Structure formats: structure tokens, C-alpha cells
mmCIF file of C-alpha atoms in Angstrom:
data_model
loop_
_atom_site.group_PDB
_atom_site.id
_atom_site.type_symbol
_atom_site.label_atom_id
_atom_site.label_comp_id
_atom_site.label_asym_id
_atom_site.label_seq_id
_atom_site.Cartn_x
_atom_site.Cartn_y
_atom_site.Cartn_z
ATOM 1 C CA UNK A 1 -16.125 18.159 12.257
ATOM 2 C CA UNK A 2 -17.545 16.104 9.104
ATOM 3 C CA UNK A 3 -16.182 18.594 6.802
ATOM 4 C CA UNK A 4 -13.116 19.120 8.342
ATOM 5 C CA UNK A 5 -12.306 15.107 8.050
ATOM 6 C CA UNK A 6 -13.420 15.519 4.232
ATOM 7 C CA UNK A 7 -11.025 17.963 3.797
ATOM 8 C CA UNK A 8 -7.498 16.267 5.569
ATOM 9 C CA UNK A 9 -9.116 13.338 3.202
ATOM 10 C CA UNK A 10 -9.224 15.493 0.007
ATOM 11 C CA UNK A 11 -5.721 17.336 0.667
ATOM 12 C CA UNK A 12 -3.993 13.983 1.671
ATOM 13 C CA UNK A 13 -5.286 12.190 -1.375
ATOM 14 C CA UNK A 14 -3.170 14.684 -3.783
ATOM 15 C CA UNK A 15 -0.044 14.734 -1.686
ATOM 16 C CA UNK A 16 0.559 11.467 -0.929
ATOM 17 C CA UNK A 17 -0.579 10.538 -4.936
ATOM 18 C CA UNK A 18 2.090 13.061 -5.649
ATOM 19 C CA UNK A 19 4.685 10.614 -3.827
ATOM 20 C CA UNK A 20 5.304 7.943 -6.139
ATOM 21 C CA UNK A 21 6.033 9.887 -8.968
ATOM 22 C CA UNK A 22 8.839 11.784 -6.681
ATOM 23 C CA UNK A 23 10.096 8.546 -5.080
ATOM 24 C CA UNK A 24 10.746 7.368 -8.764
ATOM 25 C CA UNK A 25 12.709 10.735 -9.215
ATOM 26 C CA UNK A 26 14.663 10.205 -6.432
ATOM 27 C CA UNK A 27 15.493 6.347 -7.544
ATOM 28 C CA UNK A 28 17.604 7.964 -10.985
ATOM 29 C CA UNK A 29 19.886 9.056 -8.348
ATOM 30 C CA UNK A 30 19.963 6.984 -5.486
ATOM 31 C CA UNK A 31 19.444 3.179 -4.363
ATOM 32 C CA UNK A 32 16.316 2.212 -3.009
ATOM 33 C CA UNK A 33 18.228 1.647 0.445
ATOM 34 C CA UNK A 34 19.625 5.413 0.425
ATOM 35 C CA UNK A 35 16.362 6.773 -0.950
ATOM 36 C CA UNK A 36 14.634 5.401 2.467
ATOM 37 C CA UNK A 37 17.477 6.343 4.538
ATOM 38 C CA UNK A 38 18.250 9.863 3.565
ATOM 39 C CA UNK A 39 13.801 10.401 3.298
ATOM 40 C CA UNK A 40 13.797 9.049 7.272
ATOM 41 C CA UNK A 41 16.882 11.162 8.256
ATOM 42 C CA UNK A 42 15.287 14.552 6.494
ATOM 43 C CA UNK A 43 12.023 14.672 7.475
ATOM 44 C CA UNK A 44 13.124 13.902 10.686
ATOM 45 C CA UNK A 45 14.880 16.779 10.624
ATOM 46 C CA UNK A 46 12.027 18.934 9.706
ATOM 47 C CA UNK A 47 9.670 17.341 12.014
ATOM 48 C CA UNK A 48 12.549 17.550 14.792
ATOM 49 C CA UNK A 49 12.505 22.066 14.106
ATOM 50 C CA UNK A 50 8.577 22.279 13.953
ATOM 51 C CA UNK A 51 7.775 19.909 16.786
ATOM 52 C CA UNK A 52 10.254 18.668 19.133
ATOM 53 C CA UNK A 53 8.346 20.342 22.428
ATOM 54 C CA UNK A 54 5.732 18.216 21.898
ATOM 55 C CA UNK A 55 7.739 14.702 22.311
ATOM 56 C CA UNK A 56 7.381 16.157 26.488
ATOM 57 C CA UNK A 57 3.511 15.292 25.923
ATOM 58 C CA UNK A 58 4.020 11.240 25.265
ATOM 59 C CA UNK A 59 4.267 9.380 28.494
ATOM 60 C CA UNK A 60 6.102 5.802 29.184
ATOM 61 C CA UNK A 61 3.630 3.811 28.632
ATOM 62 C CA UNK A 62 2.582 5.903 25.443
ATOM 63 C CA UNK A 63 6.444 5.544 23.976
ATOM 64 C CA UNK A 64 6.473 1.757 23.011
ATOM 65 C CA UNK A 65 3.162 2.106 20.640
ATOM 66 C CA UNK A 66 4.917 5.583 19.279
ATOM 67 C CA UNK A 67 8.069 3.455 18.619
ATOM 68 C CA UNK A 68 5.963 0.829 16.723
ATOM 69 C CA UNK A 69 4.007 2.875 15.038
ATOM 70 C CA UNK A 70 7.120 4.686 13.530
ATOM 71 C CA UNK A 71 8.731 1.694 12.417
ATOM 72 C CA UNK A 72 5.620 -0.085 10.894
ATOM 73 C CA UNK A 73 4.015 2.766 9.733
ATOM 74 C CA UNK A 74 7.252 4.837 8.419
ATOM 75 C CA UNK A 75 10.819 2.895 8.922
ATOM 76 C CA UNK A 76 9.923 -0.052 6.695
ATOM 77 C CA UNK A 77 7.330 1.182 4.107
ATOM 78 C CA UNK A 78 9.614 3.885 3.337
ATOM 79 C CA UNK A 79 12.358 1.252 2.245
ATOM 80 C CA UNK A 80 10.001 -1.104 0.765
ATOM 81 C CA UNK A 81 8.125 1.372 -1.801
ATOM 82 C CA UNK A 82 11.732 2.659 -2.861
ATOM 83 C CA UNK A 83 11.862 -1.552 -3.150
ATOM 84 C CA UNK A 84 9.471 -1.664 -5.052
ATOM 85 C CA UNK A 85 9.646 0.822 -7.235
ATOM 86 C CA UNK A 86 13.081 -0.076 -8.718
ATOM 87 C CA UNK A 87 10.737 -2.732 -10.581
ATOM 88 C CA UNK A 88 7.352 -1.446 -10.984
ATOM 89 C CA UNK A 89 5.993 1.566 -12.012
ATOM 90 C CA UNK A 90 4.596 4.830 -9.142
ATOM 91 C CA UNK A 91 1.343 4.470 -10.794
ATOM 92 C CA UNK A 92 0.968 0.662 -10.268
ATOM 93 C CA UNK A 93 2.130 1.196 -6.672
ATOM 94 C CA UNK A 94 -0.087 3.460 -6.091
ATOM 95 C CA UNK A 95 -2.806 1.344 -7.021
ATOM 96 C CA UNK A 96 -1.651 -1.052 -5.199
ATOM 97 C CA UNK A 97 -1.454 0.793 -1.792
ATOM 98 C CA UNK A 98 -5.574 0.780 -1.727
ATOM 99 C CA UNK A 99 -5.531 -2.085 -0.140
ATOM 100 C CA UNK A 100 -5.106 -0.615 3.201
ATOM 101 C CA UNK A 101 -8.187 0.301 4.213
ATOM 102 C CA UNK A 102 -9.168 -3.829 3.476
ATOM 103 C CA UNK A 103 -5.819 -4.820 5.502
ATOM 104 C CA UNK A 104 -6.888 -2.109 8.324
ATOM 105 C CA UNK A 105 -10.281 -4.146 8.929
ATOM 106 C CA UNK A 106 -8.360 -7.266 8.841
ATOM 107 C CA UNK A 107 -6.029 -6.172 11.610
ATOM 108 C CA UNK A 108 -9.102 -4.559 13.108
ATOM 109 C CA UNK A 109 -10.264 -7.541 13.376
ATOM 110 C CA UNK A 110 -8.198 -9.863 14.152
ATOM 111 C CA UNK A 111 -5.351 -7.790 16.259
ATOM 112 C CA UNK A 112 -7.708 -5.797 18.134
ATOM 113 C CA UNK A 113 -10.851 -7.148 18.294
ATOM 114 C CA UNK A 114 -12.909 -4.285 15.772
ATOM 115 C CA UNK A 115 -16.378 -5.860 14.508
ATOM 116 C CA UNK A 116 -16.980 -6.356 11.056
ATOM 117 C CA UNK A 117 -19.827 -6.827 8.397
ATOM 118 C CA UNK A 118 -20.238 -9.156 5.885
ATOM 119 C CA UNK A 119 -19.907 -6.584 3.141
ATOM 120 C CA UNK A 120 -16.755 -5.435 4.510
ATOM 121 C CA UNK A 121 -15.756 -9.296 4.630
ATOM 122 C CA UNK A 122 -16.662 -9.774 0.980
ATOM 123 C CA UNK A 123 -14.812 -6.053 0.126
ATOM 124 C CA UNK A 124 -11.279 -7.577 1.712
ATOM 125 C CA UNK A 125 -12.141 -10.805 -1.173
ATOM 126 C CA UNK A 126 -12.491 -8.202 -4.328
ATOM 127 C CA UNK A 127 -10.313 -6.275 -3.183
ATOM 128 C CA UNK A 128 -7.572 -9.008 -2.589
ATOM 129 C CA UNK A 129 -8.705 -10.248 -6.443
ATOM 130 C CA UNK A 130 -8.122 -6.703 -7.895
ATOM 131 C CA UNK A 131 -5.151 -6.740 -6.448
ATOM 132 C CA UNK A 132 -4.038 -9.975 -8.091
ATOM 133 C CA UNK A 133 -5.603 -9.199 -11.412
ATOM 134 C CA UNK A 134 -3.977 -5.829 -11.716
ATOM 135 C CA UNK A 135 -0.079 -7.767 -11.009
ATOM 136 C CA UNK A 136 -1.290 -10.275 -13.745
ATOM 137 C CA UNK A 137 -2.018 -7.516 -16.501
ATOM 138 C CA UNK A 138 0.296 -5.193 -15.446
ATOM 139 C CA UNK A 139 3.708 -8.229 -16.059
ATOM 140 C CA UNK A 140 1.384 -8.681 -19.420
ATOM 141 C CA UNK A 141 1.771 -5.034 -20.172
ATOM 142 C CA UNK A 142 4.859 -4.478 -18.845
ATOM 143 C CA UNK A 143 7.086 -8.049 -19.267
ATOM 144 C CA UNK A 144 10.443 -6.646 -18.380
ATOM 145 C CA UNK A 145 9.170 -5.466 -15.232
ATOM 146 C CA UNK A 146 9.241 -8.214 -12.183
ATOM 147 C CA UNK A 147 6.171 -7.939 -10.677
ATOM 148 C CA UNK A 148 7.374 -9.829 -7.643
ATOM 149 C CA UNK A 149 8.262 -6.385 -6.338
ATOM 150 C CA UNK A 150 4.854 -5.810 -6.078
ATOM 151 C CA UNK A 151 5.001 -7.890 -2.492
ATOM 152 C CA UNK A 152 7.097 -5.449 -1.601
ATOM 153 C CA UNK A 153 4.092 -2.647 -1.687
ATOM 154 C CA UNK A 154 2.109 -5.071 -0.534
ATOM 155 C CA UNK A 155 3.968 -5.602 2.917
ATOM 156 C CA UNK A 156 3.875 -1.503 3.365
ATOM 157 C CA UNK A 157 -0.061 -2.169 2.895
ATOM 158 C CA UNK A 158 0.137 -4.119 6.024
ATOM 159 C CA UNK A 159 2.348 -2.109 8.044
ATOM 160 C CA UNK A 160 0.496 1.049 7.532
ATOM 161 C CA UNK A 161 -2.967 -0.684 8.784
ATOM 162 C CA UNK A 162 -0.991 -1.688 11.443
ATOM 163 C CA UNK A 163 -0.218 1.820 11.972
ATOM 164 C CA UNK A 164 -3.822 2.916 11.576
ATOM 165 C CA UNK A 165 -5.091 0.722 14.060
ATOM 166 C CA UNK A 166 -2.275 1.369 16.921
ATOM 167 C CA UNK A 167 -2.864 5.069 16.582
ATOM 168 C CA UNK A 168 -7.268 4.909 16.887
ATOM 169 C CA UNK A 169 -6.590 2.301 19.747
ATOM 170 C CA UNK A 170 -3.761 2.966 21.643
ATOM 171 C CA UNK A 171 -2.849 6.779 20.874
ATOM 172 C CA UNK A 172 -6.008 8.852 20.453
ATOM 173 C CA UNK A 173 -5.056 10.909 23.661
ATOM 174 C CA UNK A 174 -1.686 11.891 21.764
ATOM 175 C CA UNK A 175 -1.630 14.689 19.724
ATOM 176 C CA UNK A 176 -0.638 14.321 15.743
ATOM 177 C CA UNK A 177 2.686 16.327 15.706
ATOM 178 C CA UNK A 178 3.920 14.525 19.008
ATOM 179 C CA UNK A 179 2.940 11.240 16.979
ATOM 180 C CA UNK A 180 4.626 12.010 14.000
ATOM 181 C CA UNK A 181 7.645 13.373 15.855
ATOM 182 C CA UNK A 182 8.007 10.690 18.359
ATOM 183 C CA UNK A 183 7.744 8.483 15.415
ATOM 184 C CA UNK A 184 10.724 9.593 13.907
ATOM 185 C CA UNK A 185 13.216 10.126 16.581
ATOM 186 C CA UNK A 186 12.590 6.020 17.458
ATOM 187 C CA UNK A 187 13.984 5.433 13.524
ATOM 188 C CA UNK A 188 16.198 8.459 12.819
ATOM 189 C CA UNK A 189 19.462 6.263 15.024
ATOM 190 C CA UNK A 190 19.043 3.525 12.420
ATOM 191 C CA UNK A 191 19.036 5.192 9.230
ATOM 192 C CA UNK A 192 21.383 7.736 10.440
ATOM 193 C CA UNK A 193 23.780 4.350 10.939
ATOM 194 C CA UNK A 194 22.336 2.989 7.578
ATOM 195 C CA UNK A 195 22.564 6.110 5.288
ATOM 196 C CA UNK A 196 26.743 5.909 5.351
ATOM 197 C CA UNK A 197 26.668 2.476 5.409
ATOM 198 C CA UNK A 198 24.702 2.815 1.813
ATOM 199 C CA UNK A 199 27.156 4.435 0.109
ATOM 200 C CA UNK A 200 25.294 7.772 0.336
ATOM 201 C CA UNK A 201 28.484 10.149 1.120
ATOM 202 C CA UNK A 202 30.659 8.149 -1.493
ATOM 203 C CA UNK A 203 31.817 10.722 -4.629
ATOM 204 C CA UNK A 204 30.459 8.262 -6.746
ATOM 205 C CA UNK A 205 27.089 8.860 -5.721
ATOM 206 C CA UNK A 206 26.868 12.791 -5.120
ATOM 207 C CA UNK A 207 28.917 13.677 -8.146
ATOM 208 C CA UNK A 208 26.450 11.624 -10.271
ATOM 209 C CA UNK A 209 24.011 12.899 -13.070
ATOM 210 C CA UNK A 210 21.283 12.923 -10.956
ATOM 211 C CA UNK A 211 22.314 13.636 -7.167
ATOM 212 C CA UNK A 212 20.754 17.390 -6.937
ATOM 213 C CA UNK A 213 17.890 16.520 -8.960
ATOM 214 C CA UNK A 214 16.982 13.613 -7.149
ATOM 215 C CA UNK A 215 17.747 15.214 -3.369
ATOM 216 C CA UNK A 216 15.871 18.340 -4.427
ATOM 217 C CA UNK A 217 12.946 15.896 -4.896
ATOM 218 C CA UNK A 218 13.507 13.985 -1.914
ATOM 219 C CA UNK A 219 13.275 17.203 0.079
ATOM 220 C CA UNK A 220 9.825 17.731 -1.344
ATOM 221 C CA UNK A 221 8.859 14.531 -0.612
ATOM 222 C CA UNK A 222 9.972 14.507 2.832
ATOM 223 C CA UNK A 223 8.675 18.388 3.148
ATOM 224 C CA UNK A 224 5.505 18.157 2.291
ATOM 225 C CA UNK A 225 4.309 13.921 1.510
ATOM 226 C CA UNK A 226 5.890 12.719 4.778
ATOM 227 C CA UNK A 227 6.145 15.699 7.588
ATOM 228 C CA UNK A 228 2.807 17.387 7.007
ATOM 229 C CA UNK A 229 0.897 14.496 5.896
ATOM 230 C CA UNK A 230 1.706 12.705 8.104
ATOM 231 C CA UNK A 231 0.725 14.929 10.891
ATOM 232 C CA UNK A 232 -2.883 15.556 8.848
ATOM 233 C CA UNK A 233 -3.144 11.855 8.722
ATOM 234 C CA UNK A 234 -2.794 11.299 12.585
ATOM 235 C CA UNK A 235 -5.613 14.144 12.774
ATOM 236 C CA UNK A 236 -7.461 12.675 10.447
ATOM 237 C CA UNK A 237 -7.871 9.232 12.230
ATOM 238 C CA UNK A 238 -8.719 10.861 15.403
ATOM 239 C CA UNK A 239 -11.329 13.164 13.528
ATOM 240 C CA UNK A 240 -12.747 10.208 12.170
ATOM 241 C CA UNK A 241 -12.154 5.980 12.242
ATOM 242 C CA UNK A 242 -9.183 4.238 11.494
ATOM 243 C CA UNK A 243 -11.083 2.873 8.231
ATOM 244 C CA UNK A 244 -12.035 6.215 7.054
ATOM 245 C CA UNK A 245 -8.536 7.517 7.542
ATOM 246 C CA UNK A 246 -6.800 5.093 5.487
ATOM 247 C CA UNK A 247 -9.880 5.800 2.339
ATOM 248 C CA UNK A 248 -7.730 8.116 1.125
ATOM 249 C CA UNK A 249 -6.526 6.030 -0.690
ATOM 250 C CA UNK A 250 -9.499 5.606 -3.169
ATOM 251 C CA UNK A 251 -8.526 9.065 -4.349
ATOM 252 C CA UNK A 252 -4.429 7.738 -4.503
ATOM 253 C CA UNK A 253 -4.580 5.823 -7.430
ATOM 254 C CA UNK A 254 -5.992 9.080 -9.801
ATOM 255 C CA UNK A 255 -3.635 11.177 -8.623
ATOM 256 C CA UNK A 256 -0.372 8.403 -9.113
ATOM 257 C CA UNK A 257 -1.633 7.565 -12.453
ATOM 258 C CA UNK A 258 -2.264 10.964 -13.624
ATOM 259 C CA UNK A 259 1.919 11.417 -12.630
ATOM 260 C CA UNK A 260 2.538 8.296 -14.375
ATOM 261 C CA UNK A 261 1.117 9.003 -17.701
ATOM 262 C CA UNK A 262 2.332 12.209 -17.399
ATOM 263 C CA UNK A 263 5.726 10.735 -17.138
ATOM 264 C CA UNK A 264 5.599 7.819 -19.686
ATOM 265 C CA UNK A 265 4.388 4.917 -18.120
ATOM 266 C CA UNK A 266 1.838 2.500 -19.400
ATOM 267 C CA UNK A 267 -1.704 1.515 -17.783
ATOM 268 C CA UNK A 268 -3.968 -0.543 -19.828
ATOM 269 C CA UNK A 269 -7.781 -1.225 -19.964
ATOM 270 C CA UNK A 270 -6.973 -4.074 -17.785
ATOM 271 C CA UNK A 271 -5.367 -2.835 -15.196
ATOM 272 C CA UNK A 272 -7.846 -0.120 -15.265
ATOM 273 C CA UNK A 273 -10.489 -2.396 -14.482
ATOM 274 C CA UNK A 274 -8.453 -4.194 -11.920
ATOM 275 C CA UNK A 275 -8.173 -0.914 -10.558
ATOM 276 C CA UNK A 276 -12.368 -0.623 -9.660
ATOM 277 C CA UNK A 277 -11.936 -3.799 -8.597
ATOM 278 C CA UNK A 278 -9.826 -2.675 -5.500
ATOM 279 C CA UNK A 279 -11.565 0.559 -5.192
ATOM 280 C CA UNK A 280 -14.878 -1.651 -5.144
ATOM 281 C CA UNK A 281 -13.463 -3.566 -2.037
ATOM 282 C CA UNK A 282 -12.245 -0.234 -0.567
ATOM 283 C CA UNK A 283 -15.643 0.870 -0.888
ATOM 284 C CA UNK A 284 -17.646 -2.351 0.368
ATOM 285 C CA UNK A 285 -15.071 -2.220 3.816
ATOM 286 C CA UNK A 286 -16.438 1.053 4.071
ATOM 287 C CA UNK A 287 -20.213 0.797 3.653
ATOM 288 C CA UNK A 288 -22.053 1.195 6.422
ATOM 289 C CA UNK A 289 -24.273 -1.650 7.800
ATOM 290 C CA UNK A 290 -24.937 -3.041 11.756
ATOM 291 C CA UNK A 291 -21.745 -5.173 12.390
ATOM 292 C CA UNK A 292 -21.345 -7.883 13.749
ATOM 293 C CA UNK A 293 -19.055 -8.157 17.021
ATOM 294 C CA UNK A 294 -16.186 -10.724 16.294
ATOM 295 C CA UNK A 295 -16.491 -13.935 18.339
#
């Protein structure tokens, strides 16, 4: 069981590092409103062919936390980081999103009622400080960028603690694919209304430079960083604890900076060290220590 929790960890890690770098792709061709529309409605597609039997397992009361766990964990980040992005670079957004496992213990905590330690108390403080340090040098290094958009990552953060928590409370008895697929067909209506509304079908947009090139890595992204991570995510946080789950994000950032040097962006000393700052915090929320129950 321990290994197997190490290894969804591991595999996760590189995939959904991998994601930033295609979600940039995908922005030369679309806007950051079809990019999350058209990334909902396909893997929702794929996860409709490889799993729809299992949306008979999920009963009534089940549905409503499957419905909010799809739009807080999916719907919305999925829009946001294509936000985002439009302004700051993959590899400083995917710095950025290791600060769920410090937002998961806060909604632990506060939501639904998790105990806590003080070193995980004092990891959500660095953490929150790395965070801020790393926008600071990163509009120093990069001053055409508007680091404002980094709220937009930010937000996602939240929503997939949110997420974290829901499914370790409230949906352990479900299994990962009827998750994941339940998940999507409570958001595939709205971006199915949203994607024509975007201006997705219009010729200007699929007879531009970039259309294939940026669907073809859409497809991936949807393939592979949405549909089947997402289903060895949901396994992963009933293998293990919601705040172990989410850790895979201290492995993110090296993979999403490794894509972004690879594809031209900058990442100073800085913003390096800003970057151990939040993976200090990750680790702090993470070490293990008798808790205290929440009063």
C-alpha cells in the first residue's frame, strides 16, 4: 500500500508538471476562456467512453459533493490557470500551485474540523511568504508581465484543497473513475453552452496559425494530465490523506520549470529561493508530529 501511494505520487508529479507547458501551447491558439471550455468538453468525452457505467455506483446523497467537487476542483481551475497564464509564465504557475497542500490543512481545518500542529501552522506562514516573495521577483524579472494574474492560480490553489478535502471526507466510499466521471458530466452542460459562445467554431479561430497545433496539445492535456490523473489522484487520496495527496506538488515545480527553460522562459536565483521557501512550508504541513484537535 505505501509503495503503491509513492508511486500515483511519483507518476502524477511528471504529468501534471507536464501541464503548464501544454496549457501555454494551447493559449497561441485559443483564448483562455476556449482553452478551459474545449479542455472540460474533451476530457469529458474521454472520461464519458472509459467510465460512464460507473456514474450507476454514486448515490443521491453522494451526487451533490460529486457536483462540487467537479466544479471546484475542475470547472473553475481549469479557466483560471488558462487565466493566468495569458500573463505569467507555466513555470511560475507551477510554482505557485504548491500551495495546496498548505490551503488543504487550512480548509482541513477550518471547513471540516481536521487537527493540526504547530509546525504545520508555521508551514501555511512560509509557505504563504514564498509565495509572495516569488510574485515580487518574478514582476522584477519579468516587468511586462502582470503579476496580478498570479491570484488567479492562487484561487485554483483553493479550489483544489477544497476538492481534496470533499473527496477524503465525504467520498472515500466512491470509487476514482465514478469520481472523476461524475465530476465531469455536472460541468460538461456549461462549457458545452460556453465553448460556442467563445468564439471557438468561428473561421477566425480554426483557420488560424495555431488551431491544430494548439488542439493537438489540448488533446494531450486532456488525455493524459486531466482524465488519467485525475482518476490516479482520487486513488491516491484514498490510498493515503488528503495532505499527502495534494504533496505532489513538491515534485510540480521541477518538472514545470524544467518545460519552461526548455521553452525560453526566465527563473532567477530569486525566485529560486522563493521557490524552497514554499516547498519548505509544503514540507513543515507535512511533518509528522501529535496534533492538536482544533477547538
Amino acid at each position: 500500500m505505501r509503495s503503491n501511494k509513492w508511486f500515483y505520487l511519483i507518476v502524477l508529479s511528471v504529468i501534471w508538471g507536464t501541464s503548464y507547458i501544454l496549457i501555454k501551447k494551447g493559449l497561441d491558439g485559443f483564448t483562455a476562456i476556449q482553452l478551459g471550455a474545449v479542455r472540460i468538453v474533451i476530457a469529458g468525452l474521454f472520461l464519458f467512453l472509459i467510465g460512464f457505467k460507473s456514474l450507476k455506483t454514486i448515490s443521491k446523497e453522494e451526487w451533490k459533493w460529486v457536483a462540487v467537487s467537479g466544479f471546484i476542483g475542475s470547472f473553475f481551475p481549469m479557466f483560471l490557470f488558462a487565466f493566468a497564464e495569458t500573463e505569467i509564465d507555466s513555470s511560475i504557475a507551477s510554482v505557485l500551485n504548491s500551495l495546496v497542500p498548505l490551503f488543504t490543512l487550512f480548509l482541513g481545518l477550518l471547513v471540516f474540523g481536521v487537527s493540526f500542529t504547530k509546525n504545520q501552522f508555521l508551514g501555511v506562514l512560509v509557505g504563504l511568504i514564498g509565495a509572495g516573495f516569488l510574485i515580487l521577483f518574478g514582476h522584477n524579472v519579468n516587468p511586462n508581465q502582470n503579476y496580478w494574474y498570479a491570484g488567479f492560480v492562487i484561487i485554483a490553489a483553493i479550489g483544489y484543497a477544497g476538492n481534496a478535502n470533499i473527496i477524503k471526507s465525504k467520498l472515500q466510499n466512491v470509487s476514482p473513475m465514478a469520481i472523476a466521471v461524475g465530476n465531469f458530466a455536472t460541468i460538461i452542460v456549461p462549457a458545452l453552452v460556453i465553448l460556442p459562445l467563445s468564439g471557438f467554431f468561428s473561421n477566425e479561430v480554426t483557420s488560424g496559425k495555431f488551431f491544430w497545433s494548439s488542439l493537438g496539445y489540448v488533446i494531450v492535456l486532456c488525455a493524459v494530465g486531466t482524465c488519467v490523473a485525475k482518476i490516479m489522484f482520487n486513488k491516491l487520496i484514498q490510498l493515503s490523506s488528503a495532505v499527502f495527496s495534494v504533496s505532489v506538488t513538491y515534485l510540480i515545480p521541477i518538472v514545470g520549470i524544467f518545460w519552461g527553460l526548455l521553452d525560453g522562459e526566465n527563473f532567477s536565483l530569486q525566485q529560486f529561493f522563493a521557490t524552497l521557501l514554499i516547498l519548505l512550508g509544503v514540507y513543515l504541513v507535512n511533518k509528522k508530529k501529535t496534533p492538536k484537535k482544533a477547538s
